[in-house]
Amino acid sequence: MYKQTLNESCKSSFPCNNRRCLGNNDTSLIIVVVEVVVVEIVVHVVVEVVVVGVVIVVVLVVEVVVEVVVEEVVVVVVVVVVVVVVVVVVVVVVVERSSSS
């Protein structure tokens, strides 16, 4: 595609001899190829950076969510254990008082 466009622009700018443009065609083609390669490299690097950034953000969000959920579960377990201990102590005290009377 680039080569065809380059040849068309070259033919319109320079006289042609044996289907080959006279002038700066080879240098222009090299510049276009280098530009395409550089653009491809930049695009790949940008895509990789974006993908890595998204993965890092997802991992951090999952870590925070898991941490919050684990903290909430620990708090709930501690509250349940405290309530059970208090109920057992109250039941034991009530049973002791009723048996002693």
mmCIF file of N, CA and C in Angstrom:
data_model
loop_
_atom_site.group_PDB
_atom_site.id
_atom_site.type_symbol
_atom_site.label_atom_id
_atom_site.label_comp_id
_atom_site.label_asym_id
_atom_site.label_seq_id
_atom_site.Cartn_x
_atom_site.Cartn_y
_atom_site.Cartn_z
ATOM 1 N N MET A 1 0.829 -1.181 0.000
ATOM 2 C CA MET A 1 0.000 0.000 0.000
ATOM 3 C C MET A 1 0.878 1.251 0.000
ATOM 4 N N TYR A 2 1.836 1.289 0.929
ATOM 5 C CA TYR A 2 2.722 2.453 0.988
ATOM 6 C C TYR A 2 3.567 2.544 -0.276
ATOM 7 N N LYS A 3 4.023 1.371 -0.737
ATOM 8 C CA LYS A 3 4.885 1.349 -1.914
ATOM 9 C C LYS A 3 4.110 1.836 -3.143
ATOM 10 N N GLN A 4 2.872 1.373 -3.278
ATOM 11 C CA GLN A 4 2.059 1.781 -4.419
ATOM 12 C C GLN A 4 1.810 3.288 -4.387
ATOM 13 N N THR A 5 1.437 3.808 -3.222
ATOM 14 C CA THR A 5 1.201 5.246 -3.083
ATOM 15 C C THR A 5 2.476 6.020 -3.374
ATOM 16 N N LEU A 6 3.599 5.506 -2.880
ATOM 17 C CA LEU A 6 4.878 6.168 -3.108
ATOM 18 C C LEU A 6 5.218 6.182 -4.590
ATOM 19 N N ASN A 7 4.998 5.044 -5.261
ATOM 20 C CA ASN A 7 5.288 4.987 -6.692
ATOM 21 C C ASN A 7 4.400 5.944 -7.475
ATOM 22 N N GLU A 8 3.121 6.025 -7.107
ATOM 23 C CA GLU A 8 2.216 6.931 -7.810
ATOM 24 C C GLU A 8 2.655 8.380 -7.632
ATOM 25 N N SER A 9 3.027 8.740 -6.401
ATOM 26 C CA SER A 9 3.463 10.118 -6.176
ATOM 27 C C SER A 9 4.792 10.380 -6.871
ATOM 28 N N CYS A 10 5.628 9.353 -6.925
ATOM 29 C CA CYS A 10 6.918 9.500 -7.591
ATOM 30 C C CYS A 10 6.720 9.694 -9.089
ATOM 31 N N LYS A 11 5.832 8.909 -9.683
ATOM 32 C CA LYS A 11 5.586 9.017 -11.122
ATOM 33 C C LYS A 11 5.032 10.388 -11.485
ATOM 34 N N SER A 12 4.264 10.937 -10.579
ATOM 35 C CA SER A 12 3.711 12.251 -10.891
ATOM 36 C C SER A 12 4.756 13.351 -10.704
ATOM 37 N N SER A 13 5.804 13.085 -9.920
ATOM 38 C CA SER A 13 6.794 14.123 -9.628
ATOM 39 C C SER A 13 8.041 14.025 -10.493
ATOM 40 N N PHE A 14 8.425 12.797 -10.866
ATOM 41 C CA PHE A 14 9.671 12.603 -11.594
ATOM 42 C C PHE A 14 9.389 11.858 -12.896
ATOM 43 N N PRO A 15 10.248 12.067 -13.886
ATOM 44 C CA PRO A 15 10.088 11.281 -15.126
ATOM 45 C C PRO A 15 10.463 9.826 -14.869
ATOM 46 N N CYS A 16 9.792 8.910 -15.545
ATOM 47 C CA CYS A 16 10.050 7.487 -15.310
ATOM 48 C C CYS A 16 10.795 6.888 -16.492
ATOM 49 N N ASN A 17 11.628 5.914 -16.196
ATOM 50 C CA ASN A 17 12.385 5.218 -17.219
ATOM 51 C C ASN A 17 12.331 3.733 -16.886
ATOM 52 N N ASN A 18 11.786 2.925 -17.785
ATOM 53 C CA ASN A 18 11.673 1.482 -17.587
ATOM 54 C C ASN A 18 10.936 1.131 -16.291
ATOM 55 N N ARG A 19 9.829 1.758 -16.081
ATOM 56 C CA ARG A 19 8.954 1.509 -14.927
ATOM 57 C C ARG A 19 9.641 1.792 -13.596
ATOM 58 N N ARG A 20 10.725 2.501 -13.609
ATOM 59 C CA ARG A 20 11.386 2.874 -12.360
ATOM 60 C C ARG A 20 11.525 4.385 -12.353
ATOM 61 N N CYS A 21 11.097 4.995 -11.253
ATOM 62 C CA CYS A 21 11.146 6.452 -11.188
ATOM 63 C C CYS A 21 12.578 6.912 -11.010
ATOM 64 N N LEU A 22 12.879 7.990 -11.661
ATOM 65 C CA LEU A 22 14.188 8.597 -11.464
ATOM 66 C C LEU A 22 14.066 9.632 -10.356
ATOM 67 N N GLY A 23 15.003 9.670 -9.492
ATOM 68 C CA GLY A 23 14.949 10.652 -8.416
ATOM 69 C C GLY A 23 15.189 9.998 -7.071
ATOM 70 N N ASN A 24 14.458 10.457 -6.089
ATOM 71 C CA ASN A 24 14.708 10.111 -4.692
ATOM 72 C C ASN A 24 13.859 8.936 -4.215
ATOM 73 N N ASN A 25 13.457 8.041 -5.097
ATOM 74 C CA ASN A 25 12.493 6.994 -4.755
ATOM 75 C C ASN A 25 13.007 6.062 -3.667
ATOM 76 N N ASP A 26 14.256 5.584 -3.803
ATOM 77 C CA ASP A 26 14.781 4.616 -2.840
ATOM 78 C C ASP A 26 14.875 5.221 -1.447
ATOM 79 N N THR A 27 15.354 6.441 -1.360
ATOM 80 C CA THR A 27 15.453 7.098 -0.056
ATOM 81 C C THR A 27 14.075 7.304 0.549
ATOM 82 N N SER A 28 13.113 7.706 -0.268
ATOM 83 C CA SER A 28 11.751 7.913 0.229
ATOM 84 C C SER A 28 11.155 6.608 0.724
ATOM 85 N N LEU A 29 11.398 5.521 -0.008
ATOM 86 C CA LEU A 29 10.877 4.218 0.397
ATOM 87 C C LEU A 29 11.491 3.787 1.720
ATOM 88 N N ILE A 30 12.792 3.994 1.871
ATOM 89 C CA ILE A 30 13.455 3.650 3.135
ATOM 90 C C ILE A 30 12.867 4.466 4.278
ATOM 91 N N ILE A 31 12.634 5.754 4.043
ATOM 92 C CA ILE A 31 12.054 6.608 5.089
ATOM 93 C C ILE A 31 10.665 6.118 5.464
ATOM 94 N N VAL A 32 9.854 5.751 4.464
ATOM 95 C CA VAL A 32 8.499 5.253 4.740
ATOM 96 C C VAL A 32 8.560 3.956 5.527
ATOM 97 N N VAL A 33 9.452 3.037 5.141
ATOM 98 C CA VAL A 33 9.580 1.760 5.856
ATOM 99 C C VAL A 33 10.013 2.004 7.294
ATOM 100 N N VAL A 34 10.983 2.877 7.498
ATOM 101 C CA VAL A 34 11.444 3.188 8.855
ATOM 102 C C VAL A 34 10.312 3.804 9.667
ATOM 103 N N GLU A 35 9.541 4.709 9.044
ATOM 104 C CA GLU A 35 8.412 5.316 9.755
ATOM 105 C C GLU A 35 7.385 4.267 10.149
ATOM 106 N N VAL A 36 7.086 3.333 9.243
ATOM 107 C CA VAL A 36 6.111 2.275 9.538
ATOM 108 C C VAL A 36 6.614 1.397 10.671
ATOM 109 N N VAL A 37 7.888 1.022 10.636
ATOM 110 C CA VAL A 37 8.456 0.178 11.692
ATOM 111 C C VAL A 37 8.426 0.909 13.029
ATOM 112 N N VAL A 38 8.796 2.176 13.031
ATOM 113 C CA VAL A 38 8.788 2.956 14.276
ATOM 114 C C VAL A 38 7.371 3.071 14.818
ATOM 115 N N VAL A 39 6.408 3.326 13.937
ATOM 116 C CA VAL A 39 5.012 3.427 14.380
ATOM 117 C C VAL A 39 4.540 2.100 14.959
ATOM 118 N N GLU A 40 4.889 0.983 14.314
ATOM 119 C CA GLU A 40 4.495 -0.326 14.836
ATOM 120 C C GLU A 40 5.117 -0.583 16.202
ATOM 121 N N ILE A 41 6.385 -0.246 16.365
ATOM 122 C CA ILE A 41 7.051 -0.438 17.658
ATOM 123 C C ILE A 41 6.385 0.415 18.727
ATOM 124 N N VAL A 42 6.117 1.669 18.408
ATOM 125 C CA VAL A 42 5.477 2.565 19.381
ATOM 126 C C VAL A 42 4.098 2.045 19.754
ATOM 127 N N VAL A 43 3.334 1.587 18.759
ATOM 128 C CA VAL A 43 1.994 1.057 19.038
ATOM 129 C C VAL A 43 2.089 -0.170 19.932
ATOM 130 N N HIS A 44 3.016 -1.076 19.641
ATOM 131 C CA HIS A 44 3.170 -2.269 20.480
ATOM 132 C C HIS A 44 3.554 -1.890 21.907
ATOM 133 N N VAL A 45 4.471 -0.959 22.052
ATOM 134 C CA VAL A 45 4.894 -0.534 23.394
ATOM 135 C C VAL A 45 3.731 0.099 24.144
ATOM 136 N N VAL A 46 2.981 0.964 23.469
ATOM 137 C CA VAL A 46 1.838 1.613 24.122
ATOM 138 C C VAL A 46 0.801 0.580 24.528
ATOM 139 N N VAL A 47 0.514 -0.374 23.643
ATOM 140 C CA VAL A 47 -0.468 -1.417 23.965
ATOM 141 C C VAL A 47 0.010 -2.246 25.148
ATOM 142 N N GLU A 48 1.282 -2.612 25.166
ATOM 143 C CA GLU A 48 1.805 -3.400 26.281
ATOM 144 C C GLU A 48 1.747 -2.614 27.583
ATOM 145 N N VAL A 49 2.088 -1.335 27.541
ATOM 146 C CA VAL A 49 2.029 -0.509 28.750
ATOM 147 C C VAL A 49 0.596 -0.401 29.248
ATOM 148 N N VAL A 50 -0.347 -0.213 28.338
ATOM 149 C CA VAL A 50 -1.756 -0.114 28.736
ATOM 150 C C VAL A 50 -2.232 -1.432 29.332
ATOM 151 N N VAL A 51 -1.881 -2.550 28.700
ATOM 152 C CA VAL A 51 -2.303 -3.862 29.208
ATOM 153 C C VAL A 51 -1.705 -4.111 30.582
ATOM 154 N N VAL A 52 -0.424 -3.838 30.747
ATOM 155 C CA VAL A 52 0.219 -4.026 32.053
ATOM 156 C C VAL A 52 -0.414 -3.105 33.087
ATOM 157 N N GLY A 53 -0.708 -1.867 32.710
ATOM 158 C CA GLY A 53 -1.364 -0.938 33.633
ATOM 159 C C GLY A 53 -2.729 -1.432 34.060
ATOM 160 N N VAL A 54 -3.506 -1.948 33.116
ATOM 161 C CA VAL A 54 -4.835 -2.477 33.450
ATOM 162 C C VAL A 54 -4.708 -3.681 34.373
ATOM 163 N N VAL A 55 -3.759 -4.557 34.094
ATOM 164 C CA VAL A 55 -3.561 -5.734 34.953
ATOM 165 C C VAL A 55 -3.172 -5.303 36.360
ATOM 166 N N ILE A 56 -2.290 -4.327 36.478
ATOM 167 C CA ILE A 56 -1.878 -3.843 37.803
ATOM 168 C C ILE A 56 -3.065 -3.246 38.541
ATOM 169 N N VAL A 57 -3.877 -2.452 37.855
ATOM 170 C CA VAL A 57 -5.051 -1.852 38.503
ATOM 171 C C VAL A 57 -6.021 -2.935 38.952
ATOM 172 N N VAL A 58 -6.257 -3.935 38.118
ATOM 173 C CA VAL A 58 -7.169 -5.024 38.486
ATOM 174 C C VAL A 58 -6.632 -5.778 39.692
ATOM 175 N N VAL A 59 -5.343 -6.066 39.697
ATOM 176 C CA VAL A 59 -4.748 -6.775 40.838
ATOM 177 C C VAL A 59 -4.880 -5.949 42.111
ATOM 178 N N LEU A 60 -4.629 -4.650 42.034
ATOM 179 C CA LEU A 60 -4.751 -3.795 43.219
ATOM 180 C C LEU A 60 -6.187 -3.730 43.711
ATOM 181 N N VAL A 61 -7.139 -3.615 42.793
ATOM 182 C CA VAL A 61 -8.549 -3.571 43.193
ATOM 183 C C VAL A 61 -8.953 -4.881 43.849
ATOM 184 N N VAL A 62 -8.553 -6.000 43.258
ATOM 185 C CA VAL A 62 -8.876 -7.309 43.845
ATOM 186 C C VAL A 62 -8.233 -7.441 45.214
ATOM 187 N N GLU A 63 -7.004 -6.985 45.342
ATOM 188 C CA GLU A 63 -6.318 -7.054 46.638
ATOM 189 C C GLU A 63 -7.051 -6.239 47.692
ATOM 190 N N VAL A 64 -7.462 -5.029 47.342
ATOM 191 C CA VAL A 64 -8.182 -4.181 48.296
ATOM 192 C C VAL A 64 -9.518 -4.807 48.659
ATOM 193 N N VAL A 65 -10.237 -5.325 47.667
ATOM 194 C CA VAL A 65 -11.539 -5.950 47.934
ATOM 195 C C VAL A 65 -11.368 -7.161 48.833
ATOM 196 N N VAL A 66 -10.390 -7.997 48.535
ATOM 197 C CA VAL A 66 -10.151 -9.185 49.364
ATOM 198 C C VAL A 66 -9.759 -8.771 50.775
ATOM 199 N N GLU A 67 -8.915 -7.753 50.885
ATOM 200 C CA GLU A 67 -8.496 -7.282 52.204
ATOM 201 C C GLU A 67 -9.685 -6.772 53.006
ATOM 202 N N VAL A 68 -10.545 -5.988 52.374
ATOM 203 C CA VAL A 68 -11.726 -5.461 53.064
ATOM 204 C C VAL A 68 -12.663 -6.590 53.448
ATOM 205 N N VAL A 69 -12.884 -7.531 52.529
ATOM 206 C CA VAL A 69 -13.777 -8.658 52.818
ATOM 207 C C VAL A 69 -13.212 -9.503 53.945
ATOM 208 N N VAL A 70 -11.919 -9.770 53.913
ATOM 209 C CA VAL A 70 -11.294 -10.567 54.975
ATOM 210 C C VAL A 70 -11.401 -9.837 56.307
ATOM 211 N N GLU A 71 -11.157 -8.531 56.306
ATOM 212 C CA GLU A 71 -11.288 -7.765 57.551
ATOM 213 C C GLU A 71 -12.716 -7.821 58.066
ATOM 214 N N GLU A 72 -13.693 -7.688 57.171
ATOM 215 C CA GLU A 72 -15.096 -7.753 57.588
ATOM 216 C C GLU A 72 -15.428 -9.134 58.133
ATOM 217 N N VAL A 73 -14.934 -10.181 57.489
ATOM 218 C CA VAL A 73 -15.188 -11.545 57.958
ATOM 219 C C VAL A 73 -14.561 -11.744 59.325
ATOM 220 N N VAL A 74 -13.353 -11.247 59.520
ATOM 221 C CA VAL A 74 -12.684 -11.381 60.818
ATOM 222 C C VAL A 74 -13.477 -10.642 61.891
ATOM 223 N N VAL A 75 -13.945 -9.447 61.577
ATOM 224 C CA VAL A 75 -14.738 -8.681 62.543
ATOM 225 C C VAL A 75 -16.015 -9.433 62.884
ATOM 226 N N VAL A 76 -16.689 -9.977 61.889
ATOM 227 C CA VAL A 76 -17.926 -10.727 62.133
ATOM 228 C C VAL A 76 -17.640 -11.958 62.981
ATOM 229 N N VAL A 77 -16.578 -12.674 62.683
ATOM 230 C CA VAL A 77 -16.227 -13.872 63.459
ATOM 231 C C VAL A 77 -15.917 -13.493 64.896
ATOM 232 N N VAL A 78 -15.172 -12.424 65.099
ATOM 233 C CA VAL A 78 -14.842 -11.986 66.461
ATOM 234 C C VAL A 78 -16.110 -11.598 67.211
ATOM 235 N N VAL A 79 -17.001 -10.874 66.560
ATOM 236 C CA VAL A 79 -18.256 -10.478 67.207
ATOM 237 C C VAL A 79 -19.077 -11.708 67.561
ATOM 238 N N VAL A 80 -19.174 -12.663 66.650
ATOM 239 C CA VAL A 80 -19.937 -13.889 66.920
ATOM 240 C C VAL A 80 -19.315 -14.652 68.080
ATOM 241 N N VAL A 81 -18.008 -14.767 68.106
ATOM 242 C CA VAL A 81 -17.339 -15.480 69.204
ATOM 243 C C VAL A 81 -17.588 -14.768 70.526
ATOM 244 N N VAL A 82 -17.491 -13.457 70.546
ATOM 245 C CA VAL A 82 -17.735 -12.700 71.780
ATOM 246 C C VAL A 82 -19.175 -12.891 72.242
ATOM 247 N N VAL A 83 -20.117 -12.826 71.315
ATOM 248 C CA VAL A 83 -21.528 -13.019 71.680
ATOM 249 C C VAL A 83 -21.747 -14.419 72.223
ATOM 250 N N VAL A 84 -21.177 -15.422 71.599
ATOM 251 C CA VAL A 84 -21.332 -16.806 72.073
ATOM 252 C C VAL A 84 -20.727 -16.961 73.458
ATOM 253 N N VAL A 85 -19.560 -16.392 73.678
ATOM 254 C CA VAL A 85 -18.920 -16.489 75.002
ATOM 255 C C VAL A 85 -19.780 -15.798 76.051
ATOM 256 N N VAL A 86 -20.300 -14.631 75.741
ATOM 257 C CA VAL A 86 -21.151 -13.909 76.700
ATOM 258 C C VAL A 86 -22.409 -14.716 77.001
ATOM 259 N N VAL A 87 -23.023 -15.285 75.982
ATOM 260 C CA VAL A 87 -24.233 -16.095 76.194
ATOM 261 C C VAL A 87 -23.910 -17.312 77.047
ATOM 262 N N VAL A 88 -22.808 -17.975 76.782
ATOM 263 C CA VAL A 88 -22.420 -19.155 77.575
ATOM 264 C C VAL A 88 -22.166 -18.754 79.018
ATOM 265 N N VAL A 89 -21.482 -17.647 79.233
ATOM 266 C CA VAL A 89 -21.208 -17.193 80.601
ATOM 267 C C VAL A 89 -22.518 -16.863 81.310
ATOM 268 N N VAL A 90 -23.410 -16.179 80.629
ATOM 269 C CA VAL A 90 -24.701 -15.832 81.243
ATOM 270 C C VAL A 90 -25.479 -17.097 81.568
ATOM 271 N N VAL A 91 -25.509 -18.053 80.678
ATOM 272 C CA VAL A 91 -26.224 -19.312 80.925
ATOM 273 C C VAL A 91 -25.598 -20.047 82.093
ATOM 274 N N VAL A 92 -24.300 -20.104 82.146
ATOM 275 C CA VAL A 92 -23.621 -20.797 83.258
ATOM 276 C C VAL A 92 -23.929 -20.096 84.571
ATOM 277 N N VAL A 93 -23.889 -18.784 84.586
ATOM 278 C CA VAL A 93 -24.176 -18.039 85.821
ATOM 279 C C VAL A 93 -25.620 -18.267 86.242
ATOM 280 N N VAL A 94 -26.534 -18.229 85.304
ATOM 281 C CA VAL A 94 -27.950 -18.441 85.632
ATOM 282 C C VAL A 94 -28.158 -19.861 86.146
ATOM 283 N N VAL A 95 -27.542 -20.834 85.528
ATOM 284 C CA VAL A 95 -27.684 -22.231 85.968
ATOM 285 C C VAL A 95 -27.070 -22.403 87.348
ATOM 286 N N GLU A 96 -25.960 -21.817 87.615
ATOM 287 C CA GLU A 96 -25.307 -21.916 88.934
ATOM 288 C C GLU A 96 -26.184 -21.284 90.009
ATOM 289 N N ARG A 97 -26.734 -20.137 89.741
ATOM 290 C CA ARG A 97 -27.576 -19.453 90.738
ATOM 291 C C ARG A 97 -28.856 -20.242 90.976
ATOM 292 N N SER A 98 -29.422 -20.766 89.906
ATOM 293 C CA SER A 98 -30.671 -21.501 90.100
ATOM 294 C C SER A 98 -30.419 -22.827 90.800
ATOM 295 N N SER A 99 -29.299 -23.441 90.597
ATOM 296 C CA SER A 99 -29.010 -24.710 91.277
ATOM 297 C C SER A 99 -28.598 -24.478 92.726
ATOM 298 N N SER A 100 -28.017 -23.355 93.025
ATOM 299 C CA SER A 100 -27.612 -23.087 94.402
ATOM 300 C C SER A 100 -28.799 -22.635 95.245
ATOM 301 N N SER A 101 -29.836 -22.137 94.612
ATOM 302 C CA SER A 101 -30.969 -21.698 95.406
ATOM 303 C C SER A 101 -31.825 -22.842 95.654
#
